[in-house]
mmCIF file of C-alpha atoms and ligand atoms in Angstrom:
data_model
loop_
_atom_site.group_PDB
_atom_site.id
_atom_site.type_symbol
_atom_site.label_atom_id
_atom_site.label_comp_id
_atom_site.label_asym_id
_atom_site.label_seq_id
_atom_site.Cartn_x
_atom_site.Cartn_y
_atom_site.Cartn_z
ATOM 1 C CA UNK A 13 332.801 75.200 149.176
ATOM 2 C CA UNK A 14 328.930 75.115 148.330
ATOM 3 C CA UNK A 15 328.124 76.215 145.016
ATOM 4 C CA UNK A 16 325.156 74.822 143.961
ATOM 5 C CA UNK A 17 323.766 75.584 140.566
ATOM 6 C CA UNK A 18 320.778 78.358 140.590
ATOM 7 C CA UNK A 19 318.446 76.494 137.602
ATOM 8 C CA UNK A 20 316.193 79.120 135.577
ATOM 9 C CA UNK A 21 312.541 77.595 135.224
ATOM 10 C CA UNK A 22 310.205 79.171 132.687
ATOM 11 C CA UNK A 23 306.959 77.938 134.087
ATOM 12 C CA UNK A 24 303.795 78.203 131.234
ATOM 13 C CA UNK A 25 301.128 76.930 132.545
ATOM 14 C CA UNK A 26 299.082 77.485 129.515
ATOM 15 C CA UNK A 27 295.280 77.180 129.216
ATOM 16 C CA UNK A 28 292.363 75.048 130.831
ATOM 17 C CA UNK A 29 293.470 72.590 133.705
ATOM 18 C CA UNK A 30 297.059 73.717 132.929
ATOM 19 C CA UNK A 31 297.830 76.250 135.613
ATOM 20 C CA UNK A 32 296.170 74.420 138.311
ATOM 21 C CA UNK A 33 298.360 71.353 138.123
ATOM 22 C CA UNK A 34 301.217 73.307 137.482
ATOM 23 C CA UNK A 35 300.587 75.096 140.819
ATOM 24 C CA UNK A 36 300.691 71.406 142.678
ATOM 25 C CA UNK A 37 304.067 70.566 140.188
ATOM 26 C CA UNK A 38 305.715 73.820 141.726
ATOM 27 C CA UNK A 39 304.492 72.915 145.176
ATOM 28 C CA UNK A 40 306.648 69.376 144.684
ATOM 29 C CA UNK A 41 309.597 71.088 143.468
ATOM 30 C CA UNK A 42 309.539 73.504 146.153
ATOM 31 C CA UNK A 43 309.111 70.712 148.743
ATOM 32 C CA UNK A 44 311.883 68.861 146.712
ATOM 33 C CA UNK A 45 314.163 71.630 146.928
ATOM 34 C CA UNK A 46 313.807 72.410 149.992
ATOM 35 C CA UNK A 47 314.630 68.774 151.098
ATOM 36 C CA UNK A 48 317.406 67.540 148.728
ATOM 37 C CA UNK A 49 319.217 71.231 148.691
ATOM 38 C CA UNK A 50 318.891 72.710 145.017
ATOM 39 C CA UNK A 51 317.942 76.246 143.641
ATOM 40 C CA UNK A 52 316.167 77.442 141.444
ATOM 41 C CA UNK A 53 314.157 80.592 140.072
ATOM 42 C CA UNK A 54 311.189 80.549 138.152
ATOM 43 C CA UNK A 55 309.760 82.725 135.486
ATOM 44 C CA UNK A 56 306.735 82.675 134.498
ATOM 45 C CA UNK A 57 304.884 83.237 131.155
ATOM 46 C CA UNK A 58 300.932 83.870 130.450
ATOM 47 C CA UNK A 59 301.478 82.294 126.767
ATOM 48 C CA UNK A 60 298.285 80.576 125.832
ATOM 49 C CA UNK A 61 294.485 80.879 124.095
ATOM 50 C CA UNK A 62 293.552 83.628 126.673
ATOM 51 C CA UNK A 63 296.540 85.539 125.945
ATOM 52 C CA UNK A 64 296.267 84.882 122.074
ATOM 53 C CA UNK A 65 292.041 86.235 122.273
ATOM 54 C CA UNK A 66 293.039 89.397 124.247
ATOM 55 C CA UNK A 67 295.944 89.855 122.159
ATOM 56 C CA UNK A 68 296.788 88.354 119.188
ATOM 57 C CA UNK A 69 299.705 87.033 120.066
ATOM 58 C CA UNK A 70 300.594 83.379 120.233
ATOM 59 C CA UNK A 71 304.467 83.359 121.114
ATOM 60 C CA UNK A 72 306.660 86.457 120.800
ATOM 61 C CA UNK A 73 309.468 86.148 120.026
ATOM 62 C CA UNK A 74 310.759 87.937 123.182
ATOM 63 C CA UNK A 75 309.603 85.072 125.205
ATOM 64 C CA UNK A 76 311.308 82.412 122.543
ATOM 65 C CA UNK A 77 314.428 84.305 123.013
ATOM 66 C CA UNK A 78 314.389 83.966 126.693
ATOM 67 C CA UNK A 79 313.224 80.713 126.656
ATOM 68 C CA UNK A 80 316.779 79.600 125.229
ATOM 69 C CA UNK A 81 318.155 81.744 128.070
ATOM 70 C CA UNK A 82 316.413 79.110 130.817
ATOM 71 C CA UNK A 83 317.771 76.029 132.464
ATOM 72 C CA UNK A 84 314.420 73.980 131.640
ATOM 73 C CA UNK A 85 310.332 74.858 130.698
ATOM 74 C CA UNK A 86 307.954 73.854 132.702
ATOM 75 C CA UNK A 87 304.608 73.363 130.534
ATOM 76 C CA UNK A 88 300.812 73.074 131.831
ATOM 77 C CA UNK A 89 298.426 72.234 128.778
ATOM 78 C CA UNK A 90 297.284 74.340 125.297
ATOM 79 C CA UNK A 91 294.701 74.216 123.521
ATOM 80 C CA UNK A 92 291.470 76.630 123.447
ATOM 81 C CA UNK A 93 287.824 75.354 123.282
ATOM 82 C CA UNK A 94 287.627 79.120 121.591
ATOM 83 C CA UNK A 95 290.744 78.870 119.487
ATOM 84 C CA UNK A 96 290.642 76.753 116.292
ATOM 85 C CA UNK A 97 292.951 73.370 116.777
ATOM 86 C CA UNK A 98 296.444 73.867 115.466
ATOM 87 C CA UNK A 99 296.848 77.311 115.834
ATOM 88 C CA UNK A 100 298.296 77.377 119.744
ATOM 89 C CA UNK A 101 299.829 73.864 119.019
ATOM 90 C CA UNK A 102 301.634 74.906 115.961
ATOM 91 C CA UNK A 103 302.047 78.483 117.034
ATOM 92 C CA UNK A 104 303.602 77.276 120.685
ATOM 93 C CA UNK A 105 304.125 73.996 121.227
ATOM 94 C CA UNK A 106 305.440 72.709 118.527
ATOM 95 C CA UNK A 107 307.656 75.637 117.757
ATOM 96 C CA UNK A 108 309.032 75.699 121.037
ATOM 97 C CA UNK A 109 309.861 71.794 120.397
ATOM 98 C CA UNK A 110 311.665 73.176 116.958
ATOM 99 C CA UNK A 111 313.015 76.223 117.518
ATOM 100 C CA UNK A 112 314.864 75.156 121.228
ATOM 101 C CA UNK A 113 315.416 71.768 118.967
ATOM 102 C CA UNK A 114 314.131 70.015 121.256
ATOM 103 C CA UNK A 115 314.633 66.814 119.121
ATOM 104 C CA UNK A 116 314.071 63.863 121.646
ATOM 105 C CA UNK A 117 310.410 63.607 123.222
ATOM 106 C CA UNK A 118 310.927 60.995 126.087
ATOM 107 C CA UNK A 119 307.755 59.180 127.508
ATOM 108 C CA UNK A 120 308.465 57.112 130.262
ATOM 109 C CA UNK A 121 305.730 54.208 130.502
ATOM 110 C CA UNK A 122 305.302 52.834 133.901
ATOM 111 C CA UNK A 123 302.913 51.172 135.602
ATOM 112 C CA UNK A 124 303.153 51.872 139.338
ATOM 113 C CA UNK A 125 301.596 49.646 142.249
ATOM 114 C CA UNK A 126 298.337 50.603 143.157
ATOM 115 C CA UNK A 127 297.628 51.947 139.821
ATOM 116 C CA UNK A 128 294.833 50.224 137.504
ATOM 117 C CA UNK A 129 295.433 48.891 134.615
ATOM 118 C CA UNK A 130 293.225 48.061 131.404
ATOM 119 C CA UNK A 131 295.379 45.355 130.898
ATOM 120 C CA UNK A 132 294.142 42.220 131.899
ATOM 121 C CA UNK A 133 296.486 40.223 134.227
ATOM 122 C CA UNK A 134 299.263 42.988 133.817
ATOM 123 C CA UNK A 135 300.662 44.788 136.795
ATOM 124 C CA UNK A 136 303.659 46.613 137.523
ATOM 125 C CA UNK A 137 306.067 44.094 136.374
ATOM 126 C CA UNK A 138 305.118 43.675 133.235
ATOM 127 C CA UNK A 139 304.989 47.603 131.867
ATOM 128 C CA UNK A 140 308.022 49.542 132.868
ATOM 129 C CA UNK A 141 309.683 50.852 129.430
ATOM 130 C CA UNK A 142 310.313 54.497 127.824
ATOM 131 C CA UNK A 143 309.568 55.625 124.424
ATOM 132 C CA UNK A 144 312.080 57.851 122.440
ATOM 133 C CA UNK A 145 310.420 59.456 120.064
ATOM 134 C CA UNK A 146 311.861 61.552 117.324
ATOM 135 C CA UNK A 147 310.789 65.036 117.771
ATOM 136 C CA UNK A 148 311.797 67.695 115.617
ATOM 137 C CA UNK A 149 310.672 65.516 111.791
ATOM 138 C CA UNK A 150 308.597 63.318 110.270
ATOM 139 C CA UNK A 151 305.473 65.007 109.337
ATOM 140 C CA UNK A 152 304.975 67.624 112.139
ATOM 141 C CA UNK A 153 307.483 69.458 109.959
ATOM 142 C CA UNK A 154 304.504 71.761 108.298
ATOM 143 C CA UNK A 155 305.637 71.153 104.506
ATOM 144 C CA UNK A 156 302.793 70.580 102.293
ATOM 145 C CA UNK A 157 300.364 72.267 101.255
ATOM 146 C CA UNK A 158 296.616 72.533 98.945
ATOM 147 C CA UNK A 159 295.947 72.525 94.788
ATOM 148 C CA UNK A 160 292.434 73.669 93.919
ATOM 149 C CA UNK A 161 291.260 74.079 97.404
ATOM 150 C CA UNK A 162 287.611 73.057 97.852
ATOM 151 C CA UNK A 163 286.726 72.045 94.443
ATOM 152 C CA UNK A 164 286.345 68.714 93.747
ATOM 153 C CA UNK A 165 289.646 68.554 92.138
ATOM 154 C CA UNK A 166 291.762 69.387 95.059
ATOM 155 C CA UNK A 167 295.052 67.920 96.027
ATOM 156 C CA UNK A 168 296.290 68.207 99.699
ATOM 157 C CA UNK A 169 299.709 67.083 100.421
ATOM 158 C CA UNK A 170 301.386 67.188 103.829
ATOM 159 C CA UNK A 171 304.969 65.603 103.677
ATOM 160 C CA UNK A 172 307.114 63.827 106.092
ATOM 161 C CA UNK A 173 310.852 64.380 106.149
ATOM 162 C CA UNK A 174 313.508 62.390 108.047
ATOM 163 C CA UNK A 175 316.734 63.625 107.570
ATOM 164 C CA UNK A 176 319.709 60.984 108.384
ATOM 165 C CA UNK A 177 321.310 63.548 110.880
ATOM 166 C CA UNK A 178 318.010 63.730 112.828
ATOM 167 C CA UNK A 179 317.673 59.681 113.071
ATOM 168 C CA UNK A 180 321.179 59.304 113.723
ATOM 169 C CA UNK A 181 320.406 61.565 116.882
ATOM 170 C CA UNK A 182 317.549 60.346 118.128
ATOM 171 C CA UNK A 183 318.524 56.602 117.899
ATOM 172 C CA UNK A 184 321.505 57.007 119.576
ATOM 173 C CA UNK A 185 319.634 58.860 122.126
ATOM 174 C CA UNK A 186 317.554 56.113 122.475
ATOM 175 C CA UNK A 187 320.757 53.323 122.587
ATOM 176 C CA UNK A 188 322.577 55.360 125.457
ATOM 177 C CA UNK A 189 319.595 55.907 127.568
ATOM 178 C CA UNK A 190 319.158 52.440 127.533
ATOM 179 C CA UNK A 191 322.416 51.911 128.293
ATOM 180 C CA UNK A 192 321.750 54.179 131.633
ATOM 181 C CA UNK A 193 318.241 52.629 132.086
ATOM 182 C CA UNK A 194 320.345 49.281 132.494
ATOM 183 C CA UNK A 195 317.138 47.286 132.546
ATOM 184 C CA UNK A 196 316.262 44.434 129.875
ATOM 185 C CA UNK A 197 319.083 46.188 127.527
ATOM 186 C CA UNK A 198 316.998 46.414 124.959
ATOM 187 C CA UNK A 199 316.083 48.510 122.056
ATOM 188 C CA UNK A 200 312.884 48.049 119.982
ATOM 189 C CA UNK A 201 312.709 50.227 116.442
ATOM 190 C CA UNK A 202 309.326 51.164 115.901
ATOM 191 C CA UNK A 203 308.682 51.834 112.128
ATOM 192 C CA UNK A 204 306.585 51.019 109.056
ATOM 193 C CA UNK A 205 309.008 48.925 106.796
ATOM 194 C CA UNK A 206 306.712 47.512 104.961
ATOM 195 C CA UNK A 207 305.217 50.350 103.495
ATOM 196 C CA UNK A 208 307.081 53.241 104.348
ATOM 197 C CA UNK A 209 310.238 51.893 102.328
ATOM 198 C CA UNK A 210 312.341 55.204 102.385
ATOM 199 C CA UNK A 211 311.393 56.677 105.452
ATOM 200 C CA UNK A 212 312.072 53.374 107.666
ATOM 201 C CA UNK A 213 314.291 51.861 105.103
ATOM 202 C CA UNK A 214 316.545 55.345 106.116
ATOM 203 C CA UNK A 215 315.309 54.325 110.180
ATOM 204 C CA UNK A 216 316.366 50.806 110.072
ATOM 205 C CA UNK A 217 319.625 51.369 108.216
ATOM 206 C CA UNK A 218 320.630 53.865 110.826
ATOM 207 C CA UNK A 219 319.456 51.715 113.242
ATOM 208 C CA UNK A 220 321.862 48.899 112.983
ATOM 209 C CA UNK A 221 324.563 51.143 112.321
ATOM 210 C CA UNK A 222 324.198 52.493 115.462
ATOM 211 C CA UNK A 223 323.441 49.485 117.203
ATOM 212 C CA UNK A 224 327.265 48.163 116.791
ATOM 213 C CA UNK A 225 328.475 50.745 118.975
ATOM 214 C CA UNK A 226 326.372 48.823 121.508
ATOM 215 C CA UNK A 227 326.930 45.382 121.775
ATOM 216 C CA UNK A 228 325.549 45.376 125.445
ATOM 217 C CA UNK A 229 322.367 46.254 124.109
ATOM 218 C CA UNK A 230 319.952 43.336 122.313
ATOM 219 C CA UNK A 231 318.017 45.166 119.283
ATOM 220 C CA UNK A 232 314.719 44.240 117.980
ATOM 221 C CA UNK A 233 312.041 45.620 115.354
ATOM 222 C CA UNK A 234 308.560 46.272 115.250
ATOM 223 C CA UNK A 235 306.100 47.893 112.965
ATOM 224 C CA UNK A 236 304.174 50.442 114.233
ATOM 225 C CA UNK A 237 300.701 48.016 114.187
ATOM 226 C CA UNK A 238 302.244 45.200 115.720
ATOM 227 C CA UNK A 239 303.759 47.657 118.560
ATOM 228 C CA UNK A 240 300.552 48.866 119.343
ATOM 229 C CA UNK A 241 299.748 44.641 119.771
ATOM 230 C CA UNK A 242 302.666 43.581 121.861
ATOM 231 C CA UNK A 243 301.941 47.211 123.746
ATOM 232 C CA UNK A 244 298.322 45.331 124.890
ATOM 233 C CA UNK A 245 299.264 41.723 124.877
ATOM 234 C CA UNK A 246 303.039 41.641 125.686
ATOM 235 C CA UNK A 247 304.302 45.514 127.079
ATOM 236 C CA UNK A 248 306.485 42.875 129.365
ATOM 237 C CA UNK A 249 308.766 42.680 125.724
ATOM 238 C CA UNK A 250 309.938 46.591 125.597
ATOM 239 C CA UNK A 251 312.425 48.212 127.594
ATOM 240 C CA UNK A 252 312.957 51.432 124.746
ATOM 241 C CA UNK A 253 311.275 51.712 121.936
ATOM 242 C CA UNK A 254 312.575 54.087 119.509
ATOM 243 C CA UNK A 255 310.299 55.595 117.124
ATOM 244 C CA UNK A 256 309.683 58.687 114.545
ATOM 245 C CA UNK A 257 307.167 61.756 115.375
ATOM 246 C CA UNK A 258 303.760 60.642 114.534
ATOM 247 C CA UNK A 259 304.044 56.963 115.208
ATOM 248 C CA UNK A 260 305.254 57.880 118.493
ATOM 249 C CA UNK A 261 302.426 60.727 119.319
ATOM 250 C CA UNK A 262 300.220 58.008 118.595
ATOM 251 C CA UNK A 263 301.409 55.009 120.707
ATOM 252 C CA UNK A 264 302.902 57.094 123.414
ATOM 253 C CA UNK A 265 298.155 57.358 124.074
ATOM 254 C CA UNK A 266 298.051 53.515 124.260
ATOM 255 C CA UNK A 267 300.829 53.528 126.478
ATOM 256 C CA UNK A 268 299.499 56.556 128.668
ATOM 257 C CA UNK A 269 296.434 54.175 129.007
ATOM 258 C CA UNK A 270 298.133 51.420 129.818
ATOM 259 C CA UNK A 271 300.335 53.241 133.197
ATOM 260 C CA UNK A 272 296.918 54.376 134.332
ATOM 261 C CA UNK A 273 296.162 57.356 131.923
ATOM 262 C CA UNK A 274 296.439 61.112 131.353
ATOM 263 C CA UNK A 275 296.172 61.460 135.289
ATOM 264 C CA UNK A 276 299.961 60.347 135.537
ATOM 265 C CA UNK A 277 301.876 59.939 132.524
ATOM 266 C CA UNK A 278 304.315 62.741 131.444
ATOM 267 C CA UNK A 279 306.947 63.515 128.920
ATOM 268 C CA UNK A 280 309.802 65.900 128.411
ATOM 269 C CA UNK A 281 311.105 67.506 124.924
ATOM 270 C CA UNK A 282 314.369 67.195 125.812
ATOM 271 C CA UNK A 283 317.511 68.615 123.768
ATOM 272 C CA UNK A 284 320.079 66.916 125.300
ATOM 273 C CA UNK A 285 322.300 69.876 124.551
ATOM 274 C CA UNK A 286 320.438 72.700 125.478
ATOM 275 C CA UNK A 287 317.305 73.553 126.796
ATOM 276 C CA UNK A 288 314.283 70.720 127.614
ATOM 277 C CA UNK A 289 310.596 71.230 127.939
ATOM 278 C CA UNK A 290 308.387 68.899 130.809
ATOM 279 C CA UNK A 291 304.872 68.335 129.878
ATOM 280 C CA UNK A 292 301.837 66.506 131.457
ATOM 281 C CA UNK A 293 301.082 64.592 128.653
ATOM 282 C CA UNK A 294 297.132 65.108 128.853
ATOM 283 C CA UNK A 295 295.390 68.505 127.062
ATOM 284 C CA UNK A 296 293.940 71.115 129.113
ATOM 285 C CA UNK A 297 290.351 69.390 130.007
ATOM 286 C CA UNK A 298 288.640 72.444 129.822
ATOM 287 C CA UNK A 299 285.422 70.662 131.002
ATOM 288 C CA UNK A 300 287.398 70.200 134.495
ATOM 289 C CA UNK A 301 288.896 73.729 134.321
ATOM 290 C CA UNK A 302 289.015 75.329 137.639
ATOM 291 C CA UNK A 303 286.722 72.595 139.305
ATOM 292 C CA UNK A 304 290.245 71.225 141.248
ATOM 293 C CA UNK A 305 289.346 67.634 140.540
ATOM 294 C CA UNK A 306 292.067 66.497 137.968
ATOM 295 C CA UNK A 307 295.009 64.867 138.588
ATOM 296 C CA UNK A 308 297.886 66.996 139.230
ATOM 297 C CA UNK A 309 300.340 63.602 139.329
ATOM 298 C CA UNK A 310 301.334 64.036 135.431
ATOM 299 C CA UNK A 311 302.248 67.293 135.763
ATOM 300 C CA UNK A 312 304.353 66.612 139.157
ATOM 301 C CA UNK A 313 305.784 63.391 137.294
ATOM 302 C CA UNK A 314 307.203 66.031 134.320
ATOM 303 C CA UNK A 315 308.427 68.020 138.033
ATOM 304 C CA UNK A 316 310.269 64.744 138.508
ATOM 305 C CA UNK A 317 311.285 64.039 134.608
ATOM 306 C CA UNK A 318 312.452 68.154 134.821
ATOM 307 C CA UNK A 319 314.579 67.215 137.946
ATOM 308 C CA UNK A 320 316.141 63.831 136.432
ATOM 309 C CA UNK A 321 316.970 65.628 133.009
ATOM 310 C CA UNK A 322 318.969 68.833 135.032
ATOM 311 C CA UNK A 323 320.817 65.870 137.161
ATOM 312 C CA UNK A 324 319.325 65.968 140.264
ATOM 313 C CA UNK A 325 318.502 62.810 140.671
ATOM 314 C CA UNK A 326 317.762 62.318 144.159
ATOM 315 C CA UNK A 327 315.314 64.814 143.772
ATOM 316 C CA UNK A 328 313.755 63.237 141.005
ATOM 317 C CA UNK A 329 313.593 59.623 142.563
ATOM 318 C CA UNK A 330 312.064 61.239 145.726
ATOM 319 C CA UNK A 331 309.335 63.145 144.345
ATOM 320 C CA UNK A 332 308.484 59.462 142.165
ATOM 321 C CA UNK A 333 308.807 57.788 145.682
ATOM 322 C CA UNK A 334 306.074 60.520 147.313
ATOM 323 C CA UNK A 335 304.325 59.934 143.898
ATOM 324 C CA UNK A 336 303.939 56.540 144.398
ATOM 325 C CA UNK A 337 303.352 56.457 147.968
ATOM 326 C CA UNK A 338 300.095 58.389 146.993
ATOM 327 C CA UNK A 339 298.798 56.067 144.280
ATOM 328 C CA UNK A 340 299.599 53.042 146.695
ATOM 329 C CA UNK A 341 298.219 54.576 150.047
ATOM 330 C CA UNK A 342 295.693 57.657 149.271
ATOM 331 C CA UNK A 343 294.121 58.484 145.930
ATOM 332 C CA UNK A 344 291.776 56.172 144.854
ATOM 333 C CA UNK A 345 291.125 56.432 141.122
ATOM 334 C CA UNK A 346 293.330 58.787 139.060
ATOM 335 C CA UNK A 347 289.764 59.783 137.132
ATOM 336 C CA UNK A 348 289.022 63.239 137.339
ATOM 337 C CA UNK A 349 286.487 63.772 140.184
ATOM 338 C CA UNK A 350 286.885 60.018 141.496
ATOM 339 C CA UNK A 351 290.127 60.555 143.154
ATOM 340 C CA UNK A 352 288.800 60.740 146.554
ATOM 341 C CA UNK A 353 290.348 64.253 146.797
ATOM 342 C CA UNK A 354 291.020 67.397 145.186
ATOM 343 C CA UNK A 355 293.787 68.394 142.937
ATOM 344 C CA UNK A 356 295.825 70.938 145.188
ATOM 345 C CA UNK A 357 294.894 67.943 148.184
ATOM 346 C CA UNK A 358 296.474 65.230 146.420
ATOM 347 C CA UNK A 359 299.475 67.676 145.765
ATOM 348 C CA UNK A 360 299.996 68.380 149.087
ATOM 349 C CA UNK A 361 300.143 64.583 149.917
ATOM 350 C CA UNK A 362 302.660 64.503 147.342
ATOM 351 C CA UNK A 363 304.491 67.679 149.312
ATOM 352 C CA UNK A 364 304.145 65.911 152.813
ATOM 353 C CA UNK A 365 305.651 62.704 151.680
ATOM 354 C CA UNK A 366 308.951 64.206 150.078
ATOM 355 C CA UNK A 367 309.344 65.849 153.170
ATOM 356 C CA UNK A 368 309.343 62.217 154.772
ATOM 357 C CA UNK A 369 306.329 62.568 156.797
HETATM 358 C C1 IPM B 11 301.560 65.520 122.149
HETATM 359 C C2 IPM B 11 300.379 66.243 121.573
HETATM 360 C C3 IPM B 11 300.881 67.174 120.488
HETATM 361 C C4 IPM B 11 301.579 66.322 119.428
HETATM 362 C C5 IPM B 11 299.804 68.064 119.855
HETATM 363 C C6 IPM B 11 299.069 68.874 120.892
HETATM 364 C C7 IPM B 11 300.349 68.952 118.775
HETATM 365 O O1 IPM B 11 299.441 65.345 121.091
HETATM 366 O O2 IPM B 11 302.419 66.170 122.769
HETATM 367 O O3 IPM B 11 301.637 64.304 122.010
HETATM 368 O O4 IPM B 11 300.910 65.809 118.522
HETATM 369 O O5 IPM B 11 302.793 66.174 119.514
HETATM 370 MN MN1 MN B 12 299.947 63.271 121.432
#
């Protein structure tokens, strides 16, 4: 008997560029569904800096309680040229990340055929690797705070707290999706030894611990400067690289470079036991707002990263197959305005070719 699962989508598609490549990322998924047989419902939600200047109100905590209700979240871009920074970050994204512990953020880094590089003499070959970075720590955790605020004797601190339960997690995360990756078999700590001596002393520790559960999988170490080297010289070297919070929002926009940019890489805040959030990793551009000339293939790539994470995996690997059939054969540049079409065109490419046309 059929009884395929009917998977609950909260779709935000947030502020500036956002909702129009979410629009093309719901096109794929609806073209994907349609062809490899899976349902789903969406729901959407206006949360975002327009909502937040009519109203005052960043996330309520109606819409945080049915977010945990939902199958998966499918996220456009925040950030308001009008709002001041942190405030729809902190006040959205990040406590959606925290409060749905949402404690892996997985960035796939690949480099697809067709697609330029900055990397001299690099193609496709050579960068193909994910980062796992923590998601839910470190110092995005908000504890800190100001003594003698604007005098000339002030004191800001802003700590960063790794807890051994929320390392444990995320490196065996990273071990076992290596394990499924079943590429070089490898697993590269990224940390700050040298410096850092509790934080990554805590990382490493836990690190080889975990690592003798897998004695498939070859380990390594980097610091976090020397990753951001081997990232330009050597990206060949990585097949996971498993990282805390801030080191990994920082190298995860090297590595976004390196795959061809904001135009196509992606990432998903996953809880591995509950429910995930799929991002286009770029802002919202609102200098390209409503002009239909970004790229919409991030956001259909976190479409694809959605679909892998919820176990449809032929889905997933043929909306990546349309994706790349587009890079190869159609768009020209993944710049915004020097694709060589629009934004809702180069989705519907992406639509006709995971119908097979
Ligand atoms: C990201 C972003 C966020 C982060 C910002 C918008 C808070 O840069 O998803 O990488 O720092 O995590
Ligand atoms: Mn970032």
């Amino acid at each position: 008997m059929e009884n395929k699962k009917m998977y609950k989508i909260a779709v935000m598609p947030g502020d500036g560029t956002g909702p129009e490549v979410v629009s093309e990322g719901l096109k794929a998924l609806k073209a994907a569904s349609e062809k490899f047989g899976f349902k789903y419902q969406l729901e959407h939600y206006d949360v975002g800096g327009e909502r937040y200047l009519k109203t005052r109100e960043i996330l309520p905590d109606s819409v945080l309680k049915e977010l945990k209700e939902m199958d998966a979240i499918y996220l456009g871009a925040i950030g308001h040229p009008e709002v001041k920074p942190g405030i729809l970050e902190q006040g959205i994204l990040l406590k959606i990340r925290f409060q749905l512990d949402q404690y892996i953020n997985l960035r796939p880094v690949k480099l697809y055929p067709g697609v330029e590089t900055p990397l001299k003499d690099k193609g496709p070959e050579h960068i193909d690797y994910v980062v796992v970075r923590e998601n839910t720590e470190g110092a995005y955790i908000g504890a800190g705070g100001f003594l003698k605020k604007g005098t000339s004797d002030e004191i800001a601190i802003q700590e960063a707290i790794h807890t051994r339960k929320g390392v444990e997690r995320c490196i065996r995360y990273a071990f076992e999706f290596c394990r499924g990756r079943n590429r070089k078999k490898k697993v590269t700590l990224c940390g700050k030894t040298n410096v850092l001596t509790y934080a990554f002393d805590l990382w490493e520790r836990t690190f080889h611990e975990v690592a003798r559960e897998y004695g498939d999988i070859e380990t390594d170490y980097a610091h976090v400067d020397a990753t951001c080297m081997w990232m330009v010289k050597n990206p060949e070297w990585f097949d996971v690289i498993v990282t805390d919070n801030l080191f990994g929002d920082i190298i995860t926009d090297l590595a976004a470079m390196t795959q061809g940019g904001l135009g196509i890489a992606a990432g998903g805040n996953i809880n591995p036991e509950g429910v995930s959030m799929f991002e286009p990793m770029g802002g919202s551009a609102p200098k390209y707002t409503g002009k239909g000339v970004v790229s919409p293939l991030a956001a259909i790539s976190a479409c694809q990263l959605m679909l892998e994470i919820l176990g449809e995996k032929k889905a997933a690997k043929g909306i990546e197959q349309a994706i790349m059939r587009v890079v190869q054969r159609d768009v020209k540049s993944l710049t915004a305005g020097k694709m060589g079409y629009s934004t809702s065109q180069v989705g519907d490419l992406v639509v006709k070719y995971v119908h097979g046309k």
